Amino acid sequence: MKPTKTLSVFITALFFCTILSFAQENPAPQYITATTMHWNMDKENFSMSDWKAAEKMYMDKVIKKNPYITAASFYMHRYTASNTELVYVQAYNSWADIENAQKKNEELINEAWPDEAERNRFFKDKDSYYKAYHSDEIYATLPGAKLLTESPTEDMILYVRKSHLAFPDDGSNEEFMKYHMMWVENVIAKNEKIKAYYPHVHAWGSDKREFVEAYLISSMEDLENMNQRNNELTEAAWSEEELKDMDSKAGKYFTGKHGDYIYTFIHDLSK
């Protein structure tokens, strides 16, 4: 038996209204910022190797030295709505650290490029790879994350599922937590295809309904096999009757709308 779509979404979700209380119990980073950018396709002499060299220099000289940024990474379009898209993600231990990180970045930038003319040239060139417009979102992380055990030495696949919460009046935090942790412990944690798993919800941005699950996978082949392995683990953990009961309680929490996105994680542009 395969778990239903409603169940697969529900048992990894939590109420938006409980973000802050849950985040306080979560040992992983508390907040994530995601900046969606677009390549400047009109740039002359566009060079991916030069772009990577510039971003790596900035990562080494600034981001990796900033104690307020616990993690940072680039994700490039693989299967998304636009081939010009890339997403830059940073993680923080607190809301205050988001602002503190920006101030620290300015200090580190001035230290790394003390000459103003040289500094301006570097950032003008680095920024020329992107269109002027971009979008920013801030998410609160949720308990149940599966973290990488070691730093990647190769590029990986990031599968992202964005679902919409429905906010039912008769929902409860306890019910969310119960099924969330059951799913994480019995399926996510035991699925060897899933190298890392990050559940998070909207904290500041365009759509408060967003519930986002990010799965880090070694390859496209493993991504194809991930759901099959999830099904096997689900069938081993619960009977068909138990699954039907869980599913019957799940639908009210979601609108049924979701989107799927696949990115390439750039291993050597990460903290």
Short mmCIF file of C-alpha atoms in Angstrom, two decimals:
data_model
loop_
_atom_site.label_atom_id
_atom_site.label_comp_id
_atom_site.label_asym_id
_atom_site.label_seq_id
_atom_site.Cartn_x
_atom_site.Cartn_y
_atom_site.Cartn_z
CA MET A 1 0.00 0.00 0.00
CA LYS A 2 1.21 3.52 -0.80
CA PRO A 3 0.61 6.54 1.47
CA THR A 4 -1.84 9.05 0.02
CA LYS A 5 -0.78 12.48 -1.17
CA THR A 6 -2.63 14.12 1.72
CA LEU A 7 -0.82 11.99 4.26
CA SER A 8 2.61 12.51 2.72
CA VAL A 9 2.15 16.27 3.06
CA PHE A 10 0.38 16.30 6.41
CA ILE A 11 2.66 14.22 8.52
CA THR A 12 5.59 16.54 7.91
CA ALA A 13 3.74 19.77 8.75
CA LEU A 14 3.09 22.09 11.70
CA PHE A 15 0.78 25.03 12.31
CA PHE A 16 2.14 28.43 11.25
CA CYS A 17 0.86 30.00 14.44
CA THR A 18 3.25 27.84 16.49
CA ILE A 19 6.44 28.74 14.63
CA LEU A 20 8.10 30.63 17.43
CA SER A 21 7.37 28.14 20.22
CA PHE A 22 8.56 25.21 18.11
CA ALA A 23 11.66 27.06 16.93
CA GLN A 24 12.76 27.53 20.53
CA GLU A 25 12.85 23.74 20.93
CA ASN A 26 14.68 23.16 17.65
CA PRO A 27 18.48 22.69 17.89
CA ALA A 28 18.89 23.40 14.16
CA PRO A 29 19.12 27.01 12.88
CA GLN A 30 15.99 28.95 13.77
CA TYR A 31 15.56 30.98 10.57
CA ILE A 32 16.38 30.69 6.89
CA THR A 33 16.52 33.48 4.33
CA ALA A 34 16.04 32.56 0.67
CA THR A 35 16.92 35.05 -2.06
CA THR A 36 15.73 34.09 -5.53
CA MET A 37 17.86 35.77 -8.19
CA HIS A 38 18.02 35.63 -11.98
CA TRP A 39 20.98 35.48 -14.32
CA ASN A 40 21.71 38.55 -16.41
CA MET A 41 21.48 36.86 -19.80
CA ASP A 42 22.54 40.09 -21.52
CA LYS A 43 25.93 40.22 -19.81
CA GLU A 44 28.81 40.21 -22.26
CA ASN A 45 31.54 37.62 -21.73
CA PHE A 46 29.36 35.67 -19.31
CA SER A 47 31.58 33.06 -17.66
CA MET A 48 30.32 30.50 -15.14
CA SER A 49 33.85 29.84 -13.95
CA ASP A 50 34.46 33.56 -13.34
CA TRP A 51 31.10 33.86 -11.59
CA LYS A 52 31.92 30.96 -9.31
CA ALA A 53 35.38 32.35 -8.58
CA ALA A 54 33.90 35.70 -7.54
CA GLU A 55 31.22 34.18 -5.34
CA LYS A 56 33.74 31.78 -3.79
CA MET A 57 36.02 34.69 -2.95
CA TYR A 58 33.13 36.50 -1.28
CA MET A 59 32.12 33.30 0.53
CA ASP A 60 35.66 32.75 1.84
CA LYS A 61 36.41 36.35 2.78
CA VAL A 62 33.04 37.35 4.22
CA ILE A 63 30.34 34.71 4.71
CA LYS A 64 32.55 31.99 6.22
CA LYS A 65 34.01 34.52 8.66
CA ASN A 66 30.62 35.84 9.77
CA PRO A 67 29.67 34.12 13.06
CA TYR A 68 26.02 35.15 12.73
CA ILE A 69 25.55 33.10 9.54
CA THR A 70 25.51 29.42 10.47
CA ALA A 71 25.18 28.12 6.91
CA ALA A 72 25.02 29.44 3.35
CA SER A 73 24.58 27.79 -0.05
CA PHE A 74 23.69 28.30 -3.72
CA TYR A 75 21.07 26.31 -5.62
CA MET A 76 20.83 26.49 -9.39
CA HIS A 77 17.83 25.78 -11.60
CA ARG A 78 17.43 22.20 -12.73
CA TYR A 79 13.65 21.73 -13.04
CA THR A 80 11.88 24.97 -12.10
CA ALA A 81 9.70 27.52 -13.86
CA SER A 82 12.65 29.59 -15.13
CA ASN A 83 16.07 28.51 -16.35
CA THR A 84 17.47 31.90 -15.26
CA GLU A 85 16.70 31.19 -11.61
CA LEU A 86 19.14 30.52 -8.79
CA VAL A 87 18.50 30.64 -5.06
CA TYR A 88 20.88 31.77 -2.33
CA VAL A 89 20.08 30.52 1.18
CA GLN A 90 21.47 31.56 4.56
CA ALA A 91 20.69 30.16 8.03
CA TYR A 92 20.67 31.93 11.41
CA ASN A 93 20.29 30.97 15.06
CA SER A 94 17.94 33.87 15.87
CA TRP A 95 15.92 36.67 14.30
CA ALA A 96 18.36 39.23 15.69
CA ASP A 97 21.24 37.46 13.94
CA ILE A 98 19.71 38.28 10.56
CA GLU A 99 20.30 41.98 11.18
CA ASN A 100 23.59 41.38 13.00
CA ALA A 101 24.89 39.39 10.05
CA GLN A 102 24.35 42.30 7.67
CA LYS A 103 26.33 44.64 9.90
CA LYS A 104 29.13 42.10 10.27
CA ASN A 105 29.21 41.59 6.49
CA GLU A 106 29.90 45.29 6.01
CA GLU A 107 32.83 45.13 8.45
CA LEU A 108 34.29 42.03 6.76
CA ILE A 109 33.87 43.53 3.29
CA ASN A 110 35.82 46.62 4.27
CA GLU A 111 38.53 44.46 5.81
CA ALA A 112 38.80 42.22 2.74
CA TRP A 113 38.78 45.09 0.24
CA PRO A 114 40.17 48.14 2.06
CA ASP A 115 40.72 50.03 -1.19
CA GLU A 116 37.38 51.57 -2.17
CA ALA A 117 38.05 51.55 -5.91
CA GLU A 118 39.08 47.89 -5.86
CA ARG A 119 36.08 47.03 -3.70
CA ASN A 120 33.69 48.79 -6.07
CA ARG A 121 35.18 47.03 -9.10
CA PHE A 122 34.85 43.61 -7.47
CA PHE A 123 31.21 44.02 -6.50
CA LYS A 124 30.27 45.68 -9.78
CA ASP A 125 31.61 42.68 -11.64
CA LYS A 126 30.09 40.13 -9.25
CA ASP A 127 26.69 41.79 -9.32
CA SER A 128 26.73 42.11 -13.11
CA TYR A 129 25.93 38.39 -13.35
CA TYR A 130 22.44 39.01 -11.93
CA LYS A 131 19.37 40.91 -13.01
CA ALA A 132 18.53 43.87 -10.80
CA TYR A 133 15.30 42.33 -9.47
CA HIS A 134 15.13 39.53 -6.93
CA SER A 135 12.79 38.26 -4.20
CA ASP A 136 13.42 37.53 -0.52
CA GLU A 137 11.68 35.18 1.90
CA ILE A 138 12.32 34.39 5.56
CA TYR A 139 11.31 30.98 6.90
CA ALA A 140 11.20 29.56 10.42
CA THR A 141 12.67 26.09 10.72
CA LEU A 142 10.70 23.26 12.29
CA PRO A 143 11.70 20.28 14.47
CA GLY A 144 12.43 17.05 12.67
CA ALA A 145 15.24 18.25 10.43
CA LYS A 146 17.68 15.61 9.23
CA LEU A 147 21.09 17.26 9.01
CA LEU A 148 24.07 16.34 6.87
CA THR A 149 26.62 14.25 8.74
CA GLU A 150 29.58 15.62 6.77
CA SER A 151 30.39 18.37 4.28
CA PRO A 152 29.56 17.38 0.68
CA THR A 153 32.49 16.90 -1.70
CA GLU A 154 30.31 16.85 -4.83
CA ASP A 155 27.27 18.72 -6.11
CA MET A 156 23.95 17.29 -4.96
CA ILE A 157 20.24 17.46 -5.80
CA LEU A 158 17.80 19.57 -3.80
CA TYR A 159 14.15 18.65 -4.16
CA VAL A 160 11.75 21.27 -2.76
CA ARG A 161 8.04 20.79 -2.15
CA LYS A 162 5.98 23.91 -1.31
CA SER A 163 2.52 23.22 0.12
CA HIS A 164 -0.21 25.57 1.33
CA LEU A 165 -1.65 25.43 4.84
CA ALA A 166 -5.39 25.80 5.37
CA PHE A 167 -5.46 26.89 9.10
CA PRO A 168 -8.54 24.95 10.34
CA ASP A 169 -10.29 26.20 13.49
CA ASP A 170 -10.40 22.70 14.98
CA GLY A 171 -6.71 21.91 14.49
CA SER A 172 -4.30 21.35 17.37
CA ASN A 173 -0.57 21.74 17.87
CA GLU A 174 -0.40 18.39 19.64
CA GLU A 175 -1.87 16.59 16.64
CA PHE A 176 0.60 18.22 14.30
CA MET A 177 3.57 17.33 16.47
CA LYS A 178 2.42 13.75 16.98
CA TYR A 179 2.23 12.90 13.30
CA HIS A 180 5.18 15.03 12.32
CA MET A 181 7.57 13.21 14.64
CA MET A 182 6.08 9.81 13.79
CA TRP A 183 6.80 10.46 10.12
CA VAL A 184 10.30 11.80 10.73
CA GLU A 185 11.33 8.94 13.01
CA ASN A 186 9.82 6.11 10.98
CA VAL A 187 10.40 7.31 7.42
CA ILE A 188 12.67 10.34 6.91
CA ALA A 189 15.33 9.28 9.40
CA LYS A 190 15.43 5.71 8.02
CA ASN A 191 15.45 6.57 4.32
CA GLU A 192 19.09 6.33 3.25
CA LYS A 193 18.30 8.14 -0.01
CA ILE A 194 17.51 11.30 1.95
CA LYS A 195 20.85 12.76 3.04
CA ALA A 196 19.25 15.81 4.65
CA TYR A 197 15.72 17.08 5.24
CA TYR A 198 14.70 20.62 6.19
CA PRO A 199 11.07 21.46 7.02
CA HIS A 200 10.22 25.14 7.42
CA VAL A 201 7.31 27.57 7.19
CA HIS A 202 6.74 31.19 6.26
CA ALA A 203 7.94 33.78 8.78
CA TRP A 204 8.19 36.88 6.59
CA GLY A 205 7.44 37.24 2.91
CA SER A 206 4.79 37.00 0.23
CA ASP A 207 2.63 34.05 1.37
CA LYS A 208 2.01 33.03 4.98
CA ARG A 209 0.45 29.74 3.84
CA GLU A 210 3.76 28.31 2.64
CA PHE A 211 5.06 25.13 4.19
CA VAL A 212 8.34 24.09 2.58
CA GLU A 213 10.12 20.74 2.69
CA ALA A 214 13.65 20.57 1.26
CA TYR A 215 15.26 17.19 0.58
CA LEU A 216 18.97 16.92 -0.17
CA ILE A 217 19.68 13.86 -2.35
CA SER A 218 22.92 12.54 -3.82
CA SER A 219 21.69 12.11 -7.41
CA MET A 220 18.66 12.25 -9.70
CA GLU A 221 18.55 8.45 -9.59
CA ASP A 222 18.29 8.51 -5.80
CA LEU A 223 15.57 11.15 -6.06
CA GLU A 224 13.56 8.82 -8.29
CA ASN A 225 13.99 6.04 -5.72
CA MET A 226 13.23 8.21 -2.69
CA ASN A 227 9.45 7.91 -2.85
CA GLN A 228 9.59 4.16 -3.38
CA ARG A 229 11.73 3.83 -0.27
CA ASN A 230 9.33 6.11 1.63
CA ASN A 231 6.48 3.79 0.64
CA GLU A 232 8.37 0.73 1.86
CA LEU A 233 9.14 2.36 5.21
CA THR A 234 5.57 3.60 5.57
CA GLU A 235 4.14 0.13 4.98
CA ALA A 236 6.57 -1.30 7.53
CA ALA A 237 5.59 1.27 10.17
CA TRP A 238 1.76 1.36 9.88
CA SER A 239 -1.08 -0.89 8.86
CA GLU A 240 -3.51 0.07 6.10
CA GLU A 241 -6.16 0.88 8.67
CA GLU A 242 -3.78 3.13 10.62
CA LEU A 243 -2.83 4.98 7.46
CA LYS A 244 -6.48 5.55 6.54
CA ASP A 245 -7.13 6.92 10.01
CA MET A 246 -4.15 9.26 9.81
CA ASP A 247 -5.16 10.41 6.35
CA SER A 248 -8.73 11.12 7.43
CA LYS A 249 -7.42 13.61 10.00
CA ALA A 250 -4.97 15.29 7.66
CA GLY A 251 -6.89 16.91 4.83
CA LYS A 252 -8.26 19.83 6.83
CA TYR A 253 -4.79 21.24 7.41
CA PHE A 254 -3.96 21.79 3.73
CA THR A 255 -5.55 23.32 0.67
CA GLY A 256 -4.26 20.47 -1.49
CA LYS A 257 -2.15 22.87 -3.57
CA HIS A 258 1.60 22.31 -3.83
CA GLY A 259 4.53 22.93 -6.17
CA ASP A 260 7.67 20.89 -6.89
CA TYR A 261 11.13 22.28 -7.65
CA ILE A 262 14.50 20.66 -8.30
CA TYR A 263 17.82 22.47 -7.92
CA THR A 264 21.49 21.63 -8.10
CA PHE A 265 23.33 22.25 -4.83
CA ILE A 266 26.78 23.78 -5.56
CA HIS A 267 29.01 22.07 -3.01
CA ASP A 268 32.01 24.39 -3.27
CA LEU A 269 29.88 27.50 -2.82
CA SER A 270 28.62 26.65 0.64
CA LYS A 271 29.37 27.21 4.29
#
